Amino acid sequence: MTRATSRQAALTEAADDALFEQMATGDLAPLGELFDRYHASVRHFLLRLQVDAGEVDDLVQETFLTASRAAGAFTPGAPGRPFLFGVAAQLVRRRRRGFARLRRMLESLGRHPSAPSTSPADRTEADQRTAALYAAIAKLSDRHREVLIMAELGEMSGVEVASALGLPPGTVWRRLSEARAELARRLKGMQS
Amino acid sequence: MSTCPQSNLIEALHDGRLGPTEAASCERHLRTCPECAARQRHLAAVREAVRAPVDPPTPLAHQRARNALLRAAVAEPHAPPRHRRLALVAGVFFAASALAGVSLWRAGAPPAPLPELPAPPVAPSEAPKESRPVHAASNAPASAALPSSLPAPRVVAPPKPRRVASRPAVAPPTTAPASAPEAPPRASPASRDFAAAMDALAAGDFGVAATRFVDFTAKYPGDPRSDEAAYLVAITLQRAGQTENARTAAQRYLRDRPDGAHRTQAAKIAGAEDR
């Protein structure tokens, strides 16, 4: 309980829940460490949620800030990443609700390293398939996409996704299934 | 769409929802059923696409984002617990005495009475970055270090010698008036120096930034940011193209701070030919 002193050295090795526990008391010292651990993951997650590259850094920061404020809600013993993904997803939702939605998916498609922007003739068939896949993911509805990305990227079970997003598990399974079926449908359409 | 009765199990297998026996039988089925195999390939392709790496942030971008986060976190007025509140009060006090300290230093007096912050792990009472332009005094040694190509440093009027200079503030923070916590946080000397270094970094004046970070680590060895600063010395030197010096700085970082938060990155710089 009282790990107050000599924590700087222990910080680097501390478990995620210890960091959150410390932040829940208002001590923000572990925030930097948490950021170092997970900022790349969170950023990856946000980019896959079709967050614009120009906004992603703001949202990463907001995610960690919000997480530090909500640290009291962290489940002891849990890993930090699902919690952060949950916070990030909520922020994205809020943002999308607030602003009139501008569809930037084609633009963002061009930013994916694995989606080459050269002429179709240059691409291998595999590249084309990958590009088509990204395009299809971009066209999913937000609610389908967030579930899919969280499950696949976060290696989270449906129950974990559900608790991170505040949804019933059954809803998560259904959306996950729908999202995949939708992708399969779109890819099939592109092939023929 | 799907005709195979097993096809709905493929997704469960993919998500790890099947028990070992079920999973084994499902995998056997996959070898004989092209439809299910295609479905599994599709699921794997989606997973692979989602997990395909995105362009990672550079160490410098990471560092900037990290500092911006810590700054924002401290500036955030969310129910500060008692010790942070006190630190804030202390910060206000020290900020008031900062000018005094700086002008004293400028006047050639020994820099001894620079007040040190009580420093809880995260920097207390950071001022918002834009609220304080780079101070003339902290700019002087840095620009001397980098002779050429200084794009008109943002210098405010040099501090006039002040009467208060003779009285270094040592008032204990607890005697602060009750209203003080509501006052906007002012920068401590350490915060200001750190911000000045970060500004130089952001402006691309890597030579200047390196000098300031070195100064910072020397001046405030106990400050929670000195670890960042020591690491940023290596980063800025690297950005300045001084690979050899960057390596030395990284090696020094590793030697002085074997448990430093950036030891992994520093080790990379210390060992790298060039990056």
Coordinates of C-alpha atoms in Angstrom, one line a residue:
Chain A
M1 CA 0.0 0.0 0.0
T2 CA 2.6 2.5 1.0
R3 CA 5.0 2.5 -1.8
A4 CA 5.4 6.2 -1.6
T5 CA 9.1 6.6 -1.4
S6 CA 11.9 5.0 -3.5
R7 CA 9.3 4.5 -6.2
Q8 CA 11.3 6.1 -9.0
A9 CA 13.5 3.0 -9.3
A10 CA 10.6 0.7 -8.9
L11 CA 8.5 2.5 -11.5
T12 CA 10.1 1.1 -14.5
E13 CA 9.3 -2.4 -13.5
A14 CA 6.0 -1.8 -11.8
A15 CA 2.9 -3.6 -13.1
D16 CA 0.3 -1.6 -15.0
D17 CA -2.2 -1.7 -12.2
A18 CA 0.4 -0.4 -9.7
L19 CA 0.8 2.6 -12.0
F20 CA -2.9 3.2 -12.1
E21 CA -3.3 2.7 -8.4
Q22 CA -0.7 5.4 -7.8
M23 CA -2.4 7.8 -10.2
A24 CA -5.8 7.2 -8.6
T25 CA -4.4 8.8 -5.5
G26 CA -3.6 11.9 -7.6
D27 CA 0.1 11.2 -7.9
L28 CA 0.8 11.7 -11.6
A29 CA 4.4 10.5 -11.5
P30 CA 3.6 7.2 -13.3
L31 CA 2.0 8.9 -16.3
G32 CA 5.3 9.3 -18.2
E33 CA 6.1 5.6 -17.7
L34 CA 2.6 4.6 -18.8
F35 CA 3.0 6.8 -21.9
D36 CA 6.3 5.2 -22.8
R37 CA 4.8 1.8 -22.5
Y38 CA 1.6 2.3 -24.5
H39 CA 1.7 5.5 -26.6
A40 CA 2.7 3.6 -29.7
S41 CA -0.1 1.1 -29.2
V42 CA -2.7 3.8 -28.6
R43 CA -1.5 5.7 -31.6
H44 CA -1.7 2.6 -33.8
F45 CA -5.2 1.9 -32.5
L46 CA -6.4 5.5 -33.2
L47 CA -5.0 5.5 -36.7
R48 CA -6.8 2.2 -37.4
L49 CA -10.0 3.8 -36.2
Q50 CA -9.5 6.2 -39.1
V51 CA -8.5 9.1 -36.9
D52 CA -6.9 11.7 -39.1
A53 CA -3.1 11.8 -38.9
G54 CA -3.3 15.5 -38.0
E55 CA -5.5 14.8 -35.0
V56 CA -3.9 11.6 -33.8
D57 CA -1.3 13.1 -31.5
D58 CA -3.9 15.3 -29.8
L59 CA -6.1 12.3 -29.2
V60 CA -3.2 10.2 -27.9
Q61 CA -2.5 12.9 -25.3
E62 CA -6.2 13.2 -24.5
T63 CA -6.4 9.5 -24.0
F64 CA -3.6 9.4 -21.4
L65 CA -4.9 12.5 -19.7
T66 CA -8.4 11.0 -19.4
A67 CA -7.0 7.7 -18.3
S68 CA -5.0 9.4 -15.5
R69 CA -8.2 11.1 -14.4
A70 CA -10.2 7.9 -14.6
A71 CA -7.4 5.8 -13.0
G72 CA -9.7 5.0 -10.1
A73 CA -11.9 3.0 -12.4
F74 CA -9.0 0.7 -13.4
T75 CA -9.5 -2.9 -12.4
P76 CA -6.7 -4.1 -10.2
G77 CA -4.7 -6.9 -11.9
A78 CA -5.8 -5.9 -15.4
P79 CA -3.3 -5.0 -18.1
G80 CA -3.2 -1.3 -19.1
R81 CA -3.7 -1.6 -22.8
P82 CA -7.4 -2.6 -23.0
F83 CA -8.2 0.2 -20.5
L84 CA -6.4 2.8 -22.6
F85 CA -8.0 1.4 -25.8
G86 CA -11.4 1.8 -24.2
V87 CA -10.7 5.4 -23.2
A88 CA -9.4 6.1 -26.7
A89 CA -12.5 4.6 -28.3
Q90 CA -14.8 6.6 -26.1
L91 CA -12.9 9.8 -27.1
V92 CA -13.2 9.0 -30.7
R93 CA -16.9 8.4 -30.4
R94 CA -17.4 11.6 -28.6
R95 CA -15.4 13.5 -31.1
R96 CA -17.3 12.0 -34.1
R97 CA -20.6 12.8 -32.4
G98 CA -19.6 16.4 -31.8
F99 CA -18.4 17.3 -35.2
A100 CA -20.1 17.0 -38.5
R101 CA -18.6 14.0 -40.0
L102 CA -16.1 14.6 -42.8
R103 CA -15.3 11.4 -44.6
R104 CA -11.6 11.3 -45.1
M105 CA -11.2 7.7 -45.7
L106 CA -9.7 7.8 -49.2
E107 CA -7.3 10.3 -48.0
S108 CA -6.3 8.3 -45.0
L109 CA -6.1 5.2 -47.1
G110 CA -3.2 6.8 -48.9
R111 CA -1.3 7.2 -45.7
H112 CA -1.1 3.5 -44.9
P113 CA 2.3 2.2 -45.6
S114 CA 0.9 -1.0 -47.0
A115 CA -1.5 0.8 -49.3
P116 CA 0.8 2.1 -52.1
S117 CA -0.4 5.2 -53.9
T118 CA 1.2 4.3 -57.2
S119 CA -0.9 3.3 -60.2
P120 CA -2.8 0.1 -60.0
A121 CA -0.7 -1.5 -62.8
D122 CA 2.4 -1.4 -60.6
R123 CA 0.8 -3.3 -57.8
T124 CA 1.0 -6.9 -57.2
E125 CA -2.2 -8.7 -56.6
A126 CA -1.5 -9.0 -52.9
D127 CA -1.0 -5.3 -52.6
Q128 CA -4.2 -4.7 -54.3
R129 CA -6.0 -7.0 -52.0
T130 CA -4.5 -5.3 -49.0
A131 CA -5.4 -1.9 -50.3
A132 CA -8.9 -3.1 -50.9
L133 CA -9.0 -4.4 -47.4
Y134 CA -8.0 -1.1 -45.9
A135 CA -10.6 0.7 -48.0
A136 CA -13.2 -1.8 -46.8
I137 CA -12.3 -1.2 -43.2
A138 CA -12.5 2.5 -43.7
K139 CA -16.0 2.1 -45.0
L140 CA -17.3 0.2 -42.0
S141 CA -19.5 2.0 -39.7
D142 CA -17.8 3.4 -36.6
R143 CA -19.5 1.0 -34.2
H144 CA -18.4 -2.0 -36.3
R145 CA -14.9 -0.7 -36.8
E146 CA -14.1 0.0 -33.2
V147 CA -15.1 -3.5 -32.2
L148 CA -13.1 -5.1 -34.9
I149 CA -10.0 -3.1 -34.4
M150 CA -10.1 -3.5 -30.7
A151 CA -10.5 -7.3 -30.9
E152 CA -7.8 -7.8 -33.6
L153 CA -5.3 -5.2 -32.5
G154 CA -5.7 -5.4 -28.8
E155 CA -5.8 -9.2 -28.7
M156 CA -8.8 -8.7 -26.5
S157 CA -11.6 -11.2 -26.0
G158 CA -15.2 -10.2 -26.7
V159 CA -15.8 -9.8 -23.0
E160 CA -12.9 -7.5 -22.6
V161 CA -13.9 -5.5 -25.6
A162 CA -17.4 -5.3 -24.2
S163 CA -16.3 -4.0 -20.8
A164 CA -13.9 -1.5 -22.4
L165 CA -16.7 -0.1 -24.6
G166 CA -19.5 -0.4 -22.1
L167 CA -21.5 -2.8 -24.3
P168 CA -23.1 -6.2 -23.6
P169 CA -20.8 -9.0 -24.8
G170 CA -23.5 -10.3 -27.1
T171 CA -23.5 -7.0 -28.9
V172 CA -19.8 -7.1 -29.4
W173 CA -19.9 -10.7 -30.9
R174 CA -22.7 -9.7 -33.2
R175 CA -20.9 -6.5 -34.4
L176 CA -17.7 -8.4 -34.8
S177 CA -19.4 -11.0 -37.0
E178 CA -21.2 -8.3 -39.0
A179 CA -18.0 -6.4 -39.5
R180 CA -16.2 -9.4 -40.9
A181 CA -19.1 -10.4 -43.1
E182 CA -19.2 -6.9 -44.4
L183 CA -15.5 -6.9 -45.3
A184 CA -15.8 -10.3 -47.0
R185 CA -18.7 -9.0 -49.0
R186 CA -16.9 -5.9 -50.1
L187 CA -13.7 -7.7 -51.0
K188 CA -15.7 -10.2 -53.1
G189 CA -17.3 -7.4 -54.9
M190 CA -13.9 -5.9 -55.8
Q191 CA -12.5 -9.1 -57.0
S192 CA -15.1 -9.9 -59.6
Chain B
M1 CA -23.4 -17.1 -48.3
S2 CA -21.9 -20.0 -46.4
T3 CA -23.1 -23.5 -47.0
C4 CA -20.8 -25.5 -44.8
P5 CA -22.5 -26.2 -41.4
Q6 CA -19.1 -25.7 -39.7
S7 CA -18.5 -22.3 -41.1
N8 CA -19.7 -20.4 -38.0
L9 CA -17.1 -22.2 -35.9
I10 CA -14.3 -20.7 -37.9
E11 CA -14.8 -17.3 -36.5
A12 CA -14.9 -18.8 -33.0
L13 CA -11.7 -20.5 -33.6
H14 CA -10.1 -17.3 -34.9
D15 CA -11.2 -15.5 -31.7
G16 CA -9.9 -18.2 -29.5
R17 CA -13.4 -19.1 -28.2
L18 CA -13.1 -22.8 -28.8
G19 CA -11.9 -25.3 -26.3
P20 CA -8.9 -27.5 -27.2
T21 CA -11.0 -30.4 -28.4
E22 CA -13.3 -28.3 -30.5
A23 CA -10.4 -26.4 -31.9
A24 CA -8.6 -29.5 -32.9
S25 CA -11.6 -30.9 -34.7
C26 CA -12.2 -27.5 -36.4
E27 CA -8.7 -27.4 -37.6
R28 CA -9.0 -30.9 -39.0
H29 CA -12.1 -29.8 -40.8
L30 CA -10.3 -26.8 -42.3
R31 CA -7.9 -29.1 -44.2
T32 CA -10.8 -30.7 -46.1
C33 CA -13.2 -27.8 -46.6
P34 CA -12.1 -25.2 -49.1
E35 CA -14.9 -22.8 -48.2
C36 CA -14.0 -22.8 -44.5
A37 CA -10.3 -22.5 -45.4
A38 CA -11.1 -19.4 -47.5
R39 CA -13.0 -18.0 -44.6
Q40 CA -10.2 -18.5 -42.2
R41 CA -7.7 -16.9 -44.7
H42 CA -10.0 -13.9 -44.9
L43 CA -10.1 -13.5 -41.1
A44 CA -6.3 -13.9 -40.9
A45 CA -5.9 -11.2 -43.6
V46 CA -8.1 -8.8 -41.7
R47 CA -6.1 -9.4 -38.6
E48 CA -2.9 -8.9 -40.4
A49 CA -4.0 -5.7 -42.0
V50 CA -5.2 -4.3 -38.7
R51 CA -1.9 -5.2 -37.0
A52 CA 0.3 -4.1 -39.8
P53 CA 2.6 -1.5 -38.2
V54 CA 1.9 2.2 -38.7
D55 CA 4.7 4.7 -39.1
P56 CA 6.1 4.9 -35.6
P57 CA 6.7 8.3 -34.0
T58 CA 10.3 9.3 -34.0
P59 CA 12.1 9.4 -30.6
L60 CA 11.9 13.2 -30.8
A61 CA 8.2 13.2 -31.5
H62 CA 7.7 10.8 -28.7
Q63 CA 9.7 13.0 -26.4
R64 CA 7.8 16.1 -27.3
A65 CA 4.5 14.4 -26.9
R66 CA 5.6 13.0 -23.6
N67 CA 6.5 16.4 -22.3
A68 CA 3.3 18.0 -23.6
L69 CA 1.4 15.3 -21.8
L70 CA 3.1 15.8 -18.5
R71 CA 2.7 19.6 -18.9
A72 CA -1.0 19.2 -19.6
A73 CA -1.5 16.7 -16.8
V74 CA 0.0 19.1 -14.2
A75 CA -1.9 22.1 -15.6
E76 CA -5.1 20.2 -15.5
P77 CA -7.2 21.5 -12.5
H78 CA -8.7 18.1 -11.5
A79 CA -9.0 18.0 -7.7
P80 CA -5.4 18.3 -6.8
P81 CA -4.6 16.4 -3.7
R82 CA -3.0 18.2 -0.9
H83 CA 0.6 17.8 -1.6
R84 CA 0.2 19.0 -5.2
R85 CA -1.7 22.0 -4.0
L86 CA 1.1 22.8 -1.7
A87 CA 3.6 22.4 -4.5
L88 CA 1.5 24.9 -6.5
V89 CA 1.7 27.4 -3.7
A90 CA 5.4 26.9 -3.5
G91 CA 5.7 27.3 -7.2
V92 CA 4.0 30.7 -7.0
F93 CA 6.4 31.8 -4.4
F94 CA 9.4 30.6 -6.2
A95 CA 8.3 32.2 -9.4
A96 CA 8.1 35.5 -7.6
S97 CA 11.6 35.1 -6.5
A98 CA 12.8 33.7 -9.8
L99 CA 13.4 37.1 -11.5
A100 CA 15.4 38.1 -8.5
G101 CA 17.5 35.1 -8.7
V102 CA 18.1 35.4 -12.4
S103 CA 19.1 39.1 -12.3
L104 CA 21.4 38.3 -9.5
W105 CA 23.0 35.7 -11.6
R106 CA 23.3 38.1 -14.6
A107 CA 24.9 40.7 -12.5
G108 CA 27.8 38.3 -12.0
A109 CA 26.9 37.3 -8.5
P110 CA 27.4 33.7 -7.6
P111 CA 24.4 31.6 -8.7
A112 CA 24.1 30.0 -5.3
P113 CA 20.7 31.2 -4.0
L114 CA 18.7 29.8 -6.9
P115 CA 15.8 28.3 -5.1
E116 CA 15.3 24.6 -5.5
L117 CA 11.8 23.2 -5.8
P118 CA 10.5 20.7 -3.3
A119 CA 9.7 18.7 -6.4
P120 CA 7.1 16.0 -6.2
P121 CA 7.8 13.4 -8.9
V122 CA 6.0 15.3 -11.6
A123 CA 6.9 18.9 -12.1
P124 CA 4.7 21.1 -10.1
S125 CA 3.1 24.3 -11.3
E126 CA 4.2 24.3 -14.9
A127 CA 3.2 27.4 -16.7
P128 CA 1.5 26.9 -20.0
K129 CA 4.2 27.0 -22.6
E130 CA 3.2 30.1 -24.4
S131 CA 2.7 32.2 -21.3
R132 CA 6.4 32.8 -20.9
P133 CA 8.6 33.7 -23.7
V134 CA 12.2 32.7 -23.4
H135 CA 14.0 34.8 -20.9
A136 CA 16.9 36.9 -22.0
A137 CA 19.1 35.6 -19.3
S138 CA 18.6 32.0 -20.2
N139 CA 19.1 32.8 -23.8
A140 CA 22.5 34.4 -23.5
P141 CA 24.8 31.5 -22.8
A142 CA 23.0 29.3 -25.3
S143 CA 23.3 31.7 -28.2
A144 CA 27.0 32.0 -27.5
A145 CA 27.3 28.3 -27.9
L146 CA 25.9 28.4 -31.4
P147 CA 27.5 31.2 -33.3
S148 CA 25.7 31.1 -36.6
S149 CA 22.2 30.8 -37.9
L150 CA 20.3 31.8 -34.9
P151 CA 16.9 32.9 -36.2
A152 CA 16.2 36.0 -34.1
P153 CA 15.8 34.5 -30.7
R154 CA 12.6 35.4 -28.9
V155 CA 14.0 37.7 -26.3
V156 CA 12.0 39.7 -24.0
A157 CA 13.3 42.8 -22.3
P158 CA 16.3 41.9 -20.2
P159 CA 15.4 41.9 -16.6
K160 CA 16.2 45.1 -14.8
P161 CA 18.2 44.8 -11.7
R162 CA 15.7 44.7 -8.9
R163 CA 15.7 45.7 -5.4
V164 CA 14.3 42.3 -4.3
A165 CA 17.4 40.7 -5.6
S166 CA 19.0 40.9 -2.3
R167 CA 16.3 38.9 -0.6
P168 CA 16.1 35.3 -1.8
A169 CA 12.7 34.0 -1.0
V170 CA 12.8 31.3 1.5
A171 CA 9.3 31.6 2.8
P172 CA 7.9 28.2 3.6
P173 CA 5.1 27.3 1.3
T174 CA 2.7 26.6 4.1
T175 CA 2.5 30.2 5.0
A176 CA 1.0 31.1 1.6
P177 CA -2.4 32.8 1.6
A178 CA -5.3 30.6 1.1
S179 CA -6.2 32.2 -2.2
A180 CA -2.9 31.3 -3.7
P181 CA -3.9 27.9 -5.1
E182 CA -6.5 29.6 -7.3
A183 CA -3.9 31.8 -8.9
P184 CA -2.7 30.7 -12.3
P185 CA 0.5 28.6 -11.9
R186 CA 3.7 30.5 -12.7
A187 CA 6.8 28.9 -13.8
S188 CA 9.6 27.9 -11.5
P189 CA 13.1 28.7 -12.6
A190 CA 13.5 25.0 -13.4
S191 CA 10.3 24.9 -15.4
R192 CA 11.3 28.0 -17.3
D193 CA 14.7 26.7 -18.1
F194 CA 13.3 23.4 -19.2
A195 CA 10.7 25.1 -21.3
A196 CA 13.4 27.3 -22.9
A197 CA 15.3 24.2 -23.8
M198 CA 12.2 22.5 -25.2
D199 CA 11.4 25.7 -27.2
A200 CA 14.8 25.6 -28.8
L201 CA 14.3 21.9 -29.6
A202 CA 10.9 22.7 -31.1
A203 CA 12.3 25.5 -33.1
G204 CA 15.0 23.2 -34.5
D205 CA 17.9 25.0 -32.8
F206 CA 19.5 21.7 -31.7
G207 CA 22.8 23.2 -30.7
V208 CA 21.1 25.7 -28.4
A209 CA 18.8 23.0 -27.1
A210 CA 21.6 20.7 -26.3
T211 CA 23.4 23.4 -24.3
R212 CA 20.3 24.2 -22.4
F213 CA 19.6 20.6 -21.5
V214 CA 23.2 20.2 -20.3
D215 CA 22.8 23.3 -18.2
F216 CA 19.5 22.0 -16.9
T217 CA 21.0 18.8 -15.7
A218 CA 23.9 20.6 -14.0
K219 CA 21.7 23.2 -12.4
Y220 CA 18.8 21.0 -11.2
P221 CA 20.2 17.5 -10.7
G222 CA 17.3 16.7 -8.3
D223 CA 14.5 17.9 -10.6
P224 CA 12.3 15.1 -11.9
R225 CA 12.9 16.3 -15.5
S226 CA 16.6 16.0 -15.3
D227 CA 16.4 12.5 -16.5
E228 CA 14.5 13.7 -19.5
A229 CA 17.0 16.5 -20.0
A230 CA 20.0 14.2 -19.8
Y231 CA 18.4 12.0 -22.4
L232 CA 17.4 14.9 -24.6
V233 CA 21.0 16.0 -24.7
A234 CA 21.8 12.9 -26.7
I235 CA 18.7 13.3 -28.9
T236 CA 19.4 17.0 -29.7
L237 CA 23.1 16.3 -30.4
Q238 CA 22.0 13.5 -32.7
R239 CA 19.6 15.9 -34.4
A240 CA 22.3 18.5 -34.7
G241 CA 24.3 15.9 -36.7
Q242 CA 26.9 15.5 -34.0
T243 CA 26.8 11.8 -33.9
E244 CA 29.9 11.3 -32.0
N245 CA 28.9 13.7 -29.2
A246 CA 25.5 12.2 -29.2
R247 CA 27.0 8.8 -28.6
T248 CA 29.1 10.2 -25.8
A249 CA 26.1 11.8 -24.2
A250 CA 24.1 8.7 -24.4
Q251 CA 26.9 6.7 -22.8
R252 CA 27.1 9.2 -20.0
Y253 CA 23.4 8.9 -19.6
L254 CA 23.6 5.2 -19.2
R255 CA 26.5 5.5 -16.8
D256 CA 24.9 8.1 -14.6
R257 CA 21.4 6.7 -14.8
P258 CA 21.5 3.0 -15.0
D259 CA 17.8 2.9 -14.1
G260 CA 16.8 5.9 -16.3
A261 CA 13.5 5.8 -18.0
H262 CA 15.2 6.2 -21.4
R263 CA 17.9 3.6 -21.0
T264 CA 16.7 1.5 -23.9
Q265 CA 16.7 4.4 -26.3
A266 CA 19.9 5.7 -24.9
A267 CA 21.5 2.3 -25.4
K268 CA 20.5 2.5 -29.1
I269 CA 22.1 5.8 -29.5
A270 CA 25.2 4.8 -27.6
G271 CA 25.7 1.8 -29.8
A272 CA 24.5 3.2 -33.1
E273 CA 26.9 4.0 -35.9
D274 CA 24.5 6.6 -37.2
R275 CA 20.8 6.9 -37.5

